[in-house]
JSON list of N, CA and C and ligand atoms in Angstrom, two decimals:
[
{"chain": "A", "resi": 221, "resn": "MET", "atom": "N", "xyz": [-24.76, 8.77, 23.70]},
{"chain": "A", "resi": 221, "resn": "MET", "atom": "CA", "xyz": [-24.14, 9.85, 22.92]},
{"chain": "A", "resi": 221, "resn": "MET", "atom": "C", "xyz": [-22.68, 9.55, 22.67]},
{"chain": "A", "resi": 222, "resn": "GLY", "atom": "N", "xyz": [-22.36, 8.76, 21.69]},
{"chain": "A", "resi": 222, "resn": "GLY", "atom": "CA", "xyz": [-20.98, 8.38, 21.46]},
{"chain": "A", "resi": 222, "resn": "GLY", "atom": "C", "xyz": [-20.17, 9.47, 20.80]},
{"chain": "A", "resi": 223, "resn": "GLU", "atom": "N", "xyz": [-19.48, 10.22, 21.62]},
{"chain": "A", "resi": 223, "resn": "GLU", "atom": "CA", "xyz": [-18.54, 11.18, 21.04]},
{"chain": "A", "resi": 223, "resn": "GLU", "atom": "C", "xyz": [-17.39, 10.43, 20.41]},
{"chain": "A", "resi": 224, "resn": "ARG", "atom": "N", "xyz": [-17.16, 10.65, 19.14]},
{"chain": "A", "resi": 224, "resn": "ARG", "atom": "CA", "xyz": [-16.04, 9.97, 18.50]},
{"chain": "A", "resi": 224, "resn": "ARG", "atom": "C", "xyz": [-15.12, 11.00, 17.87]},
{"chain": "A", "resi": 225, "resn": "PRO", "atom": "N", "xyz": [-13.82, 10.68, 17.88]},
{"chain": "A", "resi": 225, "resn": "PRO", "atom": "CA", "xyz": [-12.88, 11.63, 17.30]},
{"chain": "A", "resi": 225, "resn": "PRO", "atom": "C", "xyz": [-13.12, 11.78, 15.80]},
{"chain": "A", "resi": 226, "resn": "LEU", "atom": "N", "xyz": [-12.84, 12.94, 15.31]},
{"chain": "A", "resi": 226, "resn": "LEU", "atom": "CA", "xyz": [-13.00, 13.21, 13.89]},
{"chain": "A", "resi": 226, "resn": "LEU", "atom": "C", "xyz": [-12.05, 12.32, 13.10]},
{"chain": "A", "resi": 227, "resn": "ALA", "atom": "N", "xyz": [-12.59, 11.57, 12.17]},
{"chain": "A", "resi": 227, "resn": "ALA", "atom": "CA", "xyz": [-11.76, 10.72, 11.33]},
{"chain": "A", "resi": 227, "resn": "ALA", "atom": "C", "xyz": [-11.76, 11.30, 9.92]},
{"chain": "A", "resi": 228, "resn": "ARG", "atom": "N", "xyz": [-10.62, 11.81, 9.54]},
{"chain": "A", "resi": 228, "resn": "ARG", "atom": "CA", "xyz": [-10.53, 12.48, 8.24]},
{"chain": "A", "resi": 228, "resn": "ARG", "atom": "C", "xyz": [-9.53, 11.74, 7.37]},
{"chain": "A", "resi": 229, "resn": "CYS", "atom": "N", "xyz": [-9.94, 11.44, 6.15]},
{"chain": "A", "resi": 229, "resn": "CYS", "atom": "CA", "xyz": [-9.08, 10.69, 5.25]},
{"chain": "A", "resi": 229, "resn": "CYS", "atom": "C", "xyz": [-7.80, 11.45, 4.96]},
{"chain": "A", "resi": 230, "resn": "GLU", "atom": "N", "xyz": [-6.66, 10.75, 5.09]},
{"chain": "A", "resi": 230, "resn": "GLU", "atom": "CA", "xyz": [-5.36, 11.38, 4.87]},
{"chain": "A", "resi": 230, "resn": "GLU", "atom": "C", "xyz": [-5.13, 11.73, 3.41]},
{"chain": "A", "resi": 231, "resn": "THR", "atom": "N", "xyz": [-5.78, 11.01, 2.52]},
{"chain": "A", "resi": 231, "resn": "THR", "atom": "CA", "xyz": [-5.51, 11.21, 1.10]},
{"chain": "A", "resi": 231, "resn": "THR", "atom": "C", "xyz": [-6.36, 12.33, 0.52]},
{"chain": "A", "resi": 232, "resn": "CYS", "atom": "N", "xyz": [-7.66, 12.30, 0.77]},
{"chain": "A", "resi": 232, "resn": "CYS", "atom": "CA", "xyz": [-8.55, 13.26, 0.12]},
{"chain": "A", "resi": 232, "resn": "CYS", "atom": "C", "xyz": [-9.18, 14.26, 1.10]},
{"chain": "A", "resi": 233, "resn": "GLY", "atom": "N", "xyz": [-8.98, 14.03, 2.42]},
{"chain": "A", "resi": 233, "resn": "GLY", "atom": "CA", "xyz": [-9.49, 14.98, 3.40]},
{"chain": "A", "resi": 233, "resn": "GLY", "atom": "C", "xyz": [-10.96, 14.81, 3.74]},
{"chain": "A", "resi": 234, "resn": "ASN", "atom": "N", "xyz": [-11.59, 13.77, 3.22]},
{"chain": "A", "resi": 234, "resn": "ASN", "atom": "CA", "xyz": [-13.00, 13.52, 3.48]},
{"chain": "A", "resi": 234, "resn": "ASN", "atom": "C", "xyz": [-13.22, 13.15, 4.94]},
{"chain": "A", "resi": 235, "resn": "ASP", "atom": "N", "xyz": [-14.18, 13.80, 5.59]},
{"chain": "A", "resi": 235, "resn": "ASP", "atom": "CA", "xyz": [-14.56, 13.47, 6.96]},
{"chain": "A", "resi": 235, "resn": "ASP", "atom": "C", "xyz": [-15.75, 12.51, 6.88]},
{"chain": "A", "resi": 236, "resn": "TYR", "atom": "N", "xyz": [-15.43, 11.22, 7.04]},
{"chain": "A", "resi": 236, "resn": "TYR", "atom": "CA", "xyz": [-16.41, 10.18, 6.73]},
{"chain": "A", "resi": 236, "resn": "TYR", "atom": "C", "xyz": [-16.61, 9.32, 7.95]},
{"chain": "A", "resi": 237, "resn": "ASP", "atom": "N", "xyz": [-17.84, 9.07, 8.34]},
{"chain": "A", "resi": 237, "resn": "ASP", "atom": "CA", "xyz": [-18.07, 8.35, 9.60]},
{"chain": "A", "resi": 237, "resn": "ASP", "atom": "C", "xyz": [-17.81, 6.85, 9.50]},
{"chain": "A", "resi": 238, "resn": "MET", "atom": "N", "xyz": [-17.55, 6.35, 8.29]},
{"chain": "A", "resi": 238, "resn": "MET", "atom": "CA", "xyz": [-17.15, 4.95, 8.15]},
{"chain": "A", "resi": 238, "resn": "MET", "atom": "C", "xyz": [-15.65, 4.82, 7.89]},
{"chain": "A", "resi": 239, "resn": "ALA", "atom": "N", "xyz": [-14.90, 5.86, 8.20]},
{"chain": "A", "resi": 239, "resn": "ALA", "atom": "CA", "xyz": [-13.46, 5.81, 7.98]},
{"chain": "A", "resi": 239, "resn": "ALA", "atom": "C", "xyz": [-12.83, 4.69, 8.81]},
{"chain": "A", "resi": 240, "resn": "PHE", "atom": "N", "xyz": [-11.71, 4.20, 8.36]},
{"chain": "A", "resi": 240, "resn": "PHE", "atom": "CA", "xyz": [-11.02, 3.13, 9.08]},
{"chain": "A", "resi": 240, "resn": "PHE", "atom": "C", "xyz": [-9.54, 3.47, 9.22]},
{"chain": "A", "resi": 241, "resn": "GLU", "atom": "N", "xyz": [-8.89, 2.77, 10.15]},
{"chain": "A", "resi": 241, "resn": "GLU", "atom": "CA", "xyz": [-7.48, 3.04, 10.43]},
{"chain": "A", "resi": 241, "resn": "GLU", "atom": "C", "xyz": [-6.62, 1.90, 9.91]},
{"chain": "A", "resi": 242, "resn": "ILE", "atom": "N", "xyz": [-5.43, 2.25, 9.46]},
{"chain": "A", "resi": 242, "resn": "ILE", "atom": "CA", "xyz": [-4.43, 1.26, 9.11]},
{"chain": "A", "resi": 242, "resn": "ILE", "atom": "C", "xyz": [-3.18, 1.60, 9.89]},
{"chain": "A", "resi": 243, "resn": "ARG", "atom": "N", "xyz": [-2.64, 0.60, 10.61]},
{"chain": "A", "resi": 243, "resn": "ARG", "atom": "CA", "xyz": [-1.40, 0.81, 11.35]},
{"chain": "A", "resi": 243, "resn": "ARG", "atom": "C", "xyz": [-0.25, 0.22, 10.53]},
{"chain": "A", "resi": 244, "resn": "ALA", "atom": "N", "xyz": [0.78, 1.05, 10.30]},
{"chain": "A", "resi": 244, "resn": "ALA", "atom": "CA", "xyz": [1.92, 0.59, 9.53]},
{"chain": "A", "resi": 244, "resn": "ALA", "atom": "C", "xyz": [3.18, 1.24, 10.09]},
{"chain": "A", "resi": 245, "resn": "GLN", "atom": "N", "xyz": [4.17, 0.44, 10.40]},
{"chain": "A", "resi": 245, "resn": "GLN", "atom": "CA", "xyz": [5.46, 0.92, 10.86]},
{"chain": "A", "resi": 245, "resn": "GLN", "atom": "C", "xyz": [5.29, 1.90, 12.02]},
{"chain": "A", "resi": 246, "resn": "GLY", "atom": "N", "xyz": [4.41, 1.58, 12.96]},
{"chain": "A", "resi": 246, "resn": "GLY", "atom": "CA", "xyz": [4.26, 2.37, 14.18]},
{"chain": "A", "resi": 246, "resn": "GLY", "atom": "C", "xyz": [3.38, 3.60, 14.04]},
{"chain": "A", "resi": 247, "resn": "ALA", "atom": "N", "xyz": [2.92, 3.91, 12.83]},
{"chain": "A", "resi": 247, "resn": "ALA", "atom": "CA", "xyz": [2.07, 5.07, 12.62]},
{"chain": "A", "resi": 247, "resn": "ALA", "atom": "C", "xyz": [0.66, 4.62, 12.28]},
{"chain": "A", "resi": 248, "resn": "THR", "atom": "N", "xyz": [-0.33, 5.40, 12.69]},
{"chain": "A", "resi": 248, "resn": "THR", "atom": "CA", "xyz": [-1.71, 5.09, 12.38]},
{"chain": "A", "resi": 248, "resn": "THR", "atom": "C", "xyz": [-2.21, 6.04, 11.29]},
{"chain": "A", "resi": 249, "resn": "HIS", "atom": "N", "xyz": [-2.76, 5.46, 10.25]},
{"chain": "A", "resi": 249, "resn": "HIS", "atom": "CA", "xyz": [-3.27, 6.25, 9.13]},
{"chain": "A", "resi": 249, "resn": "HIS", "atom": "C", "xyz": [-4.78, 6.07, 9.05]},
{"chain": "A", "resi": 250, "resn": "VAL", "atom": "N", "xyz": [-5.48, 7.11, 8.64]},
{"chain": "A", "resi": 250, "resn": "VAL", "atom": "CA", "xyz": [-6.93, 7.09, 8.55]},
{"chain": "A", "resi": 250, "resn": "VAL", "atom": "C", "xyz": [-7.35, 7.32, 7.10]},
{"chain": "A", "resi": 251, "resn": "PHE", "atom": "N", "xyz": [-8.24, 6.46, 6.63]},
{"chain": "A", "resi": 251, "resn": "PHE", "atom": "CA", "xyz": [-8.73, 6.60, 5.25]},
{"chain": "A", "resi": 251, "resn": "PHE", "atom": "C", "xyz": [-10.24, 6.39, 5.21]},
{"chain": "A", "resi": 252, "resn": "ASP", "atom": "N", "xyz": [-10.87, 6.95, 4.21]},
{"chain": "A", "resi": 252, "resn": "ASP", "atom": "CA", "xyz": [-12.31, 6.78, 4.05]},
{"chain": "A", "resi": 252, "resn": "ASP", "atom": "C", "xyz": [-12.64, 5.65, 3.08]},
{"chain": "A", "resi": 253, "resn": "SER", "atom": "N", "xyz": [-11.62, 5.17, 2.35]},
{"chain": "A", "resi": 253, "resn": "SER", "atom": "CA", "xyz": [-11.87, 4.12, 1.37]},
{"chain": "A", "resi": 253, "resn": "SER", "atom": "C", "xyz": [-10.58, 3.37, 1.10]},
{"chain": "A", "resi": 254, "resn": "PHE", "atom": "N", "xyz": [-10.71, 2.15, 0.59]},
{"chain": "A", "resi": 254, "resn": "PHE", "atom": "CA", "xyz": [-9.52, 1.40, 0.23]},
{"chain": "A", "resi": 254, "resn": "PHE", "atom": "C", "xyz": [-8.78, 2.06, -0.92]},
{"chain": "A", "resi": 255, "resn": "GLU", "atom": "N", "xyz": [-9.53, 2.70, -1.79]},
{"chain": "A", "resi": 255, "resn": "GLU", "atom": "CA", "xyz": [-8.88, 3.38, -2.90]},
{"chain": "A", "resi": 255, "resn": "GLU", "atom": "C", "xyz": [-7.91, 4.44, -2.39]},
{"chain": "A", "resi": 256, "resn": "CYS", "atom": "N", "xyz": [-8.34, 5.22, -1.41]},
{"chain": "A", "resi": 256, "resn": "CYS", "atom": "CA", "xyz": [-7.47, 6.25, -0.84]},
{"chain": "A", "resi": 256, "resn": "CYS", "atom": "C", "xyz": [-6.30, 5.61, -0.09]},
{"chain": "A", "resi": 257, "resn": "ALA", "atom": "N", "xyz": [-6.56, 4.51, 0.62]},
{"chain": "A", "resi": 257, "resn": "ALA", "atom": "CA", "xyz": [-5.49, 3.82, 1.36]},
{"chain": "A", "resi": 257, "resn": "ALA", "atom": "C", "xyz": [-4.43, 3.31, 0.40]},
{"chain": "A", "resi": 258, "resn": "ILE", "atom": "N", "xyz": [-4.88, 2.72, -0.71]},
{"chain": "A", "resi": 258, "resn": "ILE", "atom": "CA", "xyz": [-3.94, 2.19, -1.70]},
{"chain": "A", "resi": 258, "resn": "ILE", "atom": "C", "xyz": [-3.12, 3.32, -2.30]},
{"chain": "A", "resi": 259, "resn": "GLN", "atom": "N", "xyz": [-3.79, 4.41, -2.61]},
{"chain": "A", "resi": 259, "resn": "GLN", "atom": "CA", "xyz": [-3.08, 5.53, -3.23]},
{"chain": "A", "resi": 259, "resn": "GLN", "atom": "C", "xyz": [-1.98, 6.06, -2.32]},
{"chain": "A", "resi": 260, "resn": "ARG", "atom": "N", "xyz": [-2.24, 6.08, -1.01]},
{"chain": "A", "resi": 260, "resn": "ARG", "atom": "CA", "xyz": [-1.28, 6.63, -0.06]},
{"chain": "A", "resi": 260, "resn": "ARG", "atom": "C", "xyz": [-0.22, 5.61, 0.36]},
{"chain": "A", "resi": 261, "resn": "MET", "atom": "N", "xyz": [-0.62, 4.36, 0.55]},
{"chain": "A", "resi": 261, "resn": "MET", "atom": "CA", "xyz": [0.24, 3.37, 1.20]},
{"chain": "A", "resi": 261, "resn": "MET", "atom": "C", "xyz": [0.97, 2.47, 0.22]},
{"chain": "A", "resi": 262, "resn": "ALA", "atom": "N", "xyz": [0.38, 2.18, -0.91]},
{"chain": "A", "resi": 262, "resn": "ALA", "atom": "CA", "xyz": [0.94, 1.13, -1.76]},
{"chain": "A", "resi": 262, "resn": "ALA", "atom": "C", "xyz": [2.11, 1.66, -2.58]},
{"chain": "A", "resi": 263, "resn": "PRO", "atom": "N", "xyz": [3.21, 0.89, -2.61]},
{"chain": "A", "resi": 263, "resn": "PRO", "atom": "CA", "xyz": [4.31, 1.26, -3.49]},
{"chain": "A", "resi": 263, "resn": "PRO", "atom": "C", "xyz": [3.92, 1.07, -4.95]},
{"chain": "A", "resi": 264, "resn": "VAL", "atom": "N", "xyz": [4.73, 1.65, -5.84]},
{"chain": "A", "resi": 264, "resn": "VAL", "atom": "CA", "xyz": [4.46, 1.56, -7.27]},
{"chain": "A", "resi": 264, "resn": "VAL", "atom": "C", "xyz": [5.50, 0.64, -7.90]},
{"chain": "A", "resi": 265, "resn": "CYS", "atom": "N", "xyz": [5.06, -0.28, -8.74]},
{"chain": "A", "resi": 265, "resn": "CYS", "atom": "CA", "xyz": [5.97, -1.19, -9.42]},
{"chain": "A", "resi": 265, "resn": "CYS", "atom": "C", "xyz": [6.96, -0.39, -10.27]},
{"chain": "A", "resi": 266, "resn": "GLU", "atom": "N", "xyz": [8.26, -0.69, -10.11]},
{"chain": "A", "resi": 266, "resn": "GLU", "atom": "CA", "xyz": [9.30, 0.07, -10.82]},
{"chain": "A", "resi": 266, "resn": "GLU", "atom": "C", "xyz": [9.31, -0.25, -12.31]},
{"chain": "A", "resi": 267, "resn": "HIS", "atom": "N", "xyz": [8.70, -1.37, -12.67]},
{"chain": "A", "resi": 267, "resn": "HIS", "atom": "CA", "xyz": [8.74, -1.78, -14.07]},
{"chain": "A", "resi": 267, "resn": "HIS", "atom": "C", "xyz": [7.49, -1.35, -14.83]},
{"chain": "A", "resi": 268, "resn": "CYS", "atom": "N", "xyz": [6.31, -1.70, -14.33]},
{"chain": "A", "resi": 268, "resn": "CYS", "atom": "CA", "xyz": [5.10, -1.44, -15.11]},
{"chain": "A", "resi": 268, "resn": "CYS", "atom": "C", "xyz": [4.30, -0.26, -14.56]},
{"chain": "A", "resi": 269, "resn": "GLY", "atom": "N", "xyz": [4.65, 0.21, -13.35]},
{"chain": "A", "resi": 269, "resn": "GLY", "atom": "CA", "xyz": [4.01, 1.42, -12.83]},
{"chain": "A", "resi": 269, "resn": "GLY", "atom": "C", "xyz": [2.69, 1.20, -12.13]},
{"chain": "A", "resi": 270, "resn": "CYS", "atom": "N", "xyz": [2.26, -0.07, -11.99]},
{"chain": "A", "resi": 270, "resn": "CYS", "atom": "CA", "xyz": [0.99, -0.30, -11.31]},
{"chain": "A", "resi": 270, "resn": "CYS", "atom": "C", "xyz": [1.20, -0.27, -9.79]},
{"chain": "A", "resi": 271, "resn": "ARG", "atom": "N", "xyz": [0.13, -0.06, -9.05]},
{"chain": "A", "resi": 271, "resn": "ARG", "atom": "CA", "xyz": [0.20, -0.07, -7.59]},
{"chain": "A", "resi": 271, "resn": "ARG", "atom": "C", "xyz": [0.41, -1.50, -7.10]},
{"chain": "A", "resi": 272, "resn": "VAL", "atom": "N", "xyz": [1.33, -1.66, -6.15]},
{"chain": "A", "resi": 272, "resn": "VAL", "atom": "CA", "xyz": [1.58, -2.99, -5.59]},
{"chain": "A", "resi": 272, "resn": "VAL", "atom": "C", "xyz": [0.65, -3.17, -4.40]},
{"chain": "A", "resi": 273, "resn": "ILE", "atom": "N", "xyz": [-0.44, -3.91, -4.62]},
{"chain": "A", "resi": 273, "resn": "ILE", "atom": "CA", "xyz": [-1.42, -4.11, -3.56]},
{"chain": "A", "resi": 273, "resn": "ILE", "atom": "C", "xyz": [-1.51, -5.57, -3.14]},
{"chain": "A", "resi": 274, "resn": "GLY", "atom": "N", "xyz": [-0.69, -6.42, -3.75]},
{"chain": "A", "resi": 274, "resn": "GLY", "atom": "CA", "xyz": [-0.60, -7.80, -3.29]},
{"chain": "A", "resi": 274, "resn": "GLY", "atom": "C", "xyz": [0.64, -7.94, -2.43]},
{"chain": "A", "resi": 275, "resn": "HIS", "atom": "N", "xyz": [1.25, -9.10, -2.45]},
{"chain": "A", "resi": 275, "resn": "HIS", "atom": "CA", "xyz": [2.47, -9.29, -1.68]},
{"chain": "A", "resi": 275, "resn": "HIS", "atom": "C", "xyz": [3.59, -8.42, -2.23]},
{"chain": "A", "resi": 276, "resn": "GLY", "atom": "N", "xyz": [3.68, -8.33, -3.54]},
{"chain": "A", "resi": 276, "resn": "GLY", "atom": "CA", "xyz": [4.74, -7.56, -4.14]},
{"chain": "A", "resi": 276, "resn": "GLY", "atom": "C", "xyz": [6.08, -8.25, -3.99]},
{"chain": "A", "resi": 277, "resn": "VAL", "atom": "N", "xyz": [7.07, -7.68, -4.63]},
{"chain": "A", "resi": 277, "resn": "VAL", "atom": "CA", "xyz": [8.43, -8.20, -4.60]},
{"chain": "A", "resi": 277, "resn": "VAL", "atom": "C", "xyz": [9.35, -7.03, -4.34]},
{"chain": "A", "resi": 278, "resn": "GLN", "atom": "N", "xyz": [10.22, -7.17, -3.33]},
{"chain": "A", "resi": 278, "resn": "GLN", "atom": "CA", "xyz": [11.15, -6.10, -3.02]},
{"chain": "A", "resi": 278, "resn": "GLN", "atom": "C", "xyz": [12.54, -6.52, -3.44]},
{"chain": "A", "resi": 279, "resn": "ALA", "atom": "N", "xyz": [13.25, -5.66, -4.17]},
{"chain": "A", "resi": 279, "resn": "ALA", "atom": "CA", "xyz": [14.63, -5.91, -4.56]},
{"chain": "A", "resi": 279, "resn": "ALA", "atom": "C", "xyz": [15.42, -4.67, -4.17]},
{"chain": "A", "resi": 280, "resn": "GLY", "atom": "N", "xyz": [16.20, -4.81, -3.08]},
{"chain": "A", "resi": 280, "resn": "GLY", "atom": "CA", "xyz": [16.86, -3.62, -2.54]},
{"chain": "A", "resi": 280, "resn": "GLY", "atom": "C", "xyz": [15.81, -2.66, -2.03]},
{"chain": "A", "resi": 281, "resn": "ASP", "atom": "N", "xyz": [15.84, -1.40, -2.50]},
{"chain": "A", "resi": 281, "resn": "ASP", "atom": "CA", "xyz": [14.82, -0.44, -2.06]},
{"chain": "A", "resi": 281, "resn": "ASP", "atom": "C", "xyz": [13.77, -0.23, -3.14]},
{"chain": "A", "resi": 282, "resn": "ARG", "atom": "N", "xyz": [13.69, -1.17, -4.08]},
{"chain": "A", "resi": 282, "resn": "ARG", "atom": "CA", "xyz": [12.71, -1.06, -5.16]},
{"chain": "A", "resi": 282, "resn": "ARG", "atom": "C", "xyz": [11.60, -2.08, -4.99]},
{"chain": "A", "resi": 283, "resn": "TRP", "atom": "N", "xyz": [10.43, -1.71, -5.45]},
{"chain": "A", "resi": 283, "resn": "TRP", "atom": "CA", "xyz": [9.27, -2.59, -5.34]},
{"chain": "A", "resi": 283, "resn": "TRP", "atom": "C", "xyz": [8.76, -2.95, -6.72]},
{"chain": "A", "resi": 284, "resn": "TYR", "atom": "N", "xyz": [8.36, -4.19, -6.86]},
{"chain": "A", "resi": 284, "resn": "TYR", "atom": "CA", "xyz": [7.74, -4.66, -8.10]},
{"chain": "A", "resi": 284, "resn": "TYR", "atom": "C", "xyz": [6.46, -5.39, -7.76]},
{"chain": "A", "resi": 285, "resn": "CYS", "atom": "N", "xyz": [5.53, -5.43, -8.74]},
{"chain": "A", "resi": 285, "resn": "CYS", "atom": "CA", "xyz": [4.24, -6.07, -8.47]},
{"chain": "A", "resi": 285, "resn": "CYS", "atom": "C", "xyz": [4.39, -7.59, -8.51]},
{"chain": "A", "resi": 286, "resn": "CYS", "atom": "N", "xyz": [5.41, -8.09, -9.21]},
{"chain": "A", "resi": 286, "resn": "CYS", "atom": "CA", "xyz": [5.57, -9.53, -9.34]},
{"chain": "A", "resi": 286, "resn": "CYS", "atom": "C", "xyz": [7.02, -9.84, -9.71]},
{"chain": "A", "resi": 287, "resn": "ALA", "atom": "N", "xyz": [7.39, -11.10, -9.59]},
{"chain": "A", "resi": 287, "resn": "ALA", "atom": "CA", "xyz": [8.77, -11.50, -9.88]},
{"chain": "A", "resi": 287, "resn": "ALA", "atom": "C", "xyz": [9.11, -11.26, -11.35]},
{"chain": "A", "resi": 288, "resn": "HIS", "atom": "N", "xyz": [8.13, -11.38, -12.21]},
{"chain": "A", "resi": 288, "resn": "HIS", "atom": "CA", "xyz": [8.38, -11.13, -13.64]},
{"chain": "A", "resi": 288, "resn": "HIS", "atom": "C", "xyz": [8.88, -9.71, -13.86]},
{"chain": "A", "resi": 289, "resn": "CYS", "atom": "N", "xyz": [8.21, -8.74, -13.26]},
{"chain": "A", "resi": 289, "resn": "CYS", "atom": "CA", "xyz": [8.63, -7.34, -13.41]},
{"chain": "A", "resi": 289, "resn": "CYS", "atom": "C", "xyz": [10.03, -7.13, -12.83]},
{"chain": "A", "resi": 290, "resn": "ALA", "atom": "N", "xyz": [10.32, -7.74, -11.69]},
{"chain": "A", "resi": 290, "resn": "ALA", "atom": "CA", "xyz": [11.64, -7.61, -11.07]},
{"chain": "A", "resi": 290, "resn": "ALA", "atom": "C", "xyz": [12.72, -8.15, -12.01]},
{"chain": "A", "resi": 291, "resn": "ARG", "atom": "N", "xyz": [12.45, -9.30, -12.62]},
{"chain": "A", "resi": 291, "resn": "ARG", "atom": "CA", "xyz": [13.43, -9.89, -13.54]},
{"chain": "A", "resi": 291, "resn": "ARG", "atom": "C", "xyz": [13.61, -9.03, -14.79]},
{"chain": "A", "resi": 292, "resn": "GLU", "atom": "N", "xyz": [12.51, -8.43, -15.26]},
{"chain": "A", "resi": 292, "resn": "GLU", "atom": "CA", "xyz": [12.60, -7.54, -16.42]},
{"chain": "A", "resi": 292, "resn": "GLU", "atom": "C", "xyz": [13.52, -6.35, -16.14]},
{"chain": "A", "resi": 293, "resn": "GLU", "atom": "N", "xyz": [13.62, -5.96, -14.86]},
{"chain": "A", "resi": 293, "resn": "GLU", "atom": "CA", "xyz": [14.48, -4.85, -14.47]},
{"chain": "A", "resi": 293, "resn": "GLU", "atom": "C", "xyz": [15.86, -5.33, -14.04]},
{"chain": "A", "resi": 294, "resn": "GLY", "atom": "N", "xyz": [16.13, -6.61, -14.21]},
{"chain": "A", "resi": 294, "resn": "GLY", "atom": "CA", "xyz": [17.48, -7.13, -13.98]},
{"chain": "A", "resi": 294, "resn": "GLY", "atom": "C", "xyz": [17.70, -7.77, -12.63]},
{"chain": "A", "resi": 295, "resn": "ALA", "atom": "N", "xyz": [16.65, -7.84, -11.78]},
{"chain": "A", "resi": 295, "resn": "ALA", "atom": "CA", "xyz": [16.80, -8.49, -10.47]},
{"chain": "A", "resi": 295, "resn": "ALA", "atom": "C", "xyz": [16.54, -9.98, -10.64]},
{"chain": "A", "resi": 296, "resn": "ASP", "atom": "N", "xyz": [17.53, -10.69, -11.18]},
{"chain": "A", "resi": 296, "resn": "ASP", "atom": "CA", "xyz": [17.26, -12.06, -11.61]},
{"chain": "A", "resi": 296, "resn": "ASP", "atom": "C", "xyz": [17.31, -13.08, -10.48]},
{"chain": "A", "resi": 297, "resn": "GLN", "atom": "N", "xyz": [17.62, -12.64, -9.25]},
{"chain": "A", "resi": 297, "resn": "GLN", "atom": "CA", "xyz": [17.57, -13.57, -8.11]},
{"chain": "A", "resi": 297, "resn": "GLN", "atom": "C", "xyz": [16.16, -13.65, -7.51]},
{"chain": "A", "resi": 298, "resn": "ILE", "atom": "N", "xyz": [15.28, -12.80, -8.01]},
{"chain": "A", "resi": 298, "resn": "ILE", "atom": "CA", "xyz": [13.98, -12.66, -7.37]},
{"chain": "A", "resi": 298, "resn": "ILE", "atom": "C", "xyz": [13.02, -13.77, -7.79]},
{"chain": "A", "resi": 299, "resn": "VAL", "atom": "N", "xyz": [12.38, -14.34, -6.78]},
{"chain": "A", "resi": 299, "resn": "VAL", "atom": "CA", "xyz": [11.26, -15.24, -7.06]},
{"chain": "A", "resi": 299, "resn": "VAL", "atom": "C", "xyz": [10.08, -14.78, -6.21]},
{"chain": "A", "resi": 300, "resn": "ASP", "atom": "N", "xyz": [8.89, -15.09, -6.64]},
{"chain": "A", "resi": 300, "resn": "ASP", "atom": "CA", "xyz": [7.72, -14.75, -5.83]},
{"chain": "A", "resi": 300, "resn": "ASP", "atom": "C", "xyz": [7.84, -15.40, -4.47]},
{"chain": "A", "resi": 301, "resn": "ARG", "atom": "N", "xyz": [7.62, -14.62, -3.42]},
{"chain": "A", "resi": 301, "resn": "ARG", "atom": "CA", "xyz": [7.85, -15.12, -2.07]},
{"chain": "A", "resi": 301, "resn": "ARG", "atom": "C", "xyz": [6.54, -15.54, -1.40]},
{"chain": "A", "resi": 302, "resn": "VAL", "atom": "N", "xyz": [5.49, -15.65, -2.16]},
{"chain": "A", "resi": 302, "resn": "VAL", "atom": "CA", "xyz": [4.24, -16.13, -1.58]},
{"chain": "A", "resi": 302, "resn": "VAL", "atom": "C", "xyz": [4.46, -17.52, -1.00]},
{"chain": "A", "resi": 303, "resn": "GLY", "atom": "N", "xyz": [4.16, -17.71, 0.25]},
{"chain": "A", "resi": 303, "resn": "GLY", "atom": "CA", "xyz": [4.33, -19.00, 0.88]},
{"chain": "A", "resi": 303, "resn": "GLY", "atom": "C", "xyz": [5.67, -19.17, 1.55]},
{"chain": "A", "resi": 304, "resn": "ALA", "atom": "N", "xyz": [6.61, -18.25, 1.30]},
{"chain": "A", "resi": 304, "resn": "ALA", "atom": "CA", "xyz": [7.91, -18.33, 1.95]},
{"chain": "A", "resi": 304, "resn": "ALA", "atom": "C", "xyz": [7.81, -17.77, 3.37]},
{"chain": "A", "resi": 305, "resn": "PRO", "atom": "N", "xyz": [8.68, -18.24, 4.28]},
{"chain": "A", "resi": 305, "resn": "PRO", "atom": "CA", "xyz": [8.67, -17.69, 5.63]},
{"chain": "A", "resi": 305, "resn": "PRO", "atom": "C", "xyz": [9.04, -16.21, 5.63]},
{"chain": "A", "resi": 306, "resn": "ALA", "atom": "N", "xyz": [8.47, -15.46, 6.57]},
{"chain": "A", "resi": 306, "resn": "ALA", "atom": "CA", "xyz": [8.67, -14.02, 6.57]},
{"chain": "A", "resi": 306, "resn": "ALA", "atom": "C", "xyz": [10.12, -13.65, 6.86]},
{"chain": "B", "resi": 465, "resn": "LIG", "atom": "ZN1", "xyz": [-10.18, 9.57, 0.91]},
{"chain": "B", "resi": 466, "resn": "LIG", "atom": "ZN1", "xyz": [4.85, -4.64, -12.45]}
]
């Protein structure tokens, strides 16, 4: 009889038995789907408005989906950091 804690999606409130946890910045978040996780966790590109679900590019406190978008917004020092040391 596996008593398990109620896992309720933070985004839509769905109580789903296949819910999963994501740990970020010391907090644990619970979601029922990746779609809900992305909606809650992913930053939005400042240039094109899409959700940043890949590596993304950070310029100051702004997020972009790619270096191209960052440059379009004037952050011309930005290059894609895929493969760069953390
Ligand atoms: Zn949900
Ligand atoms: Zn973009």
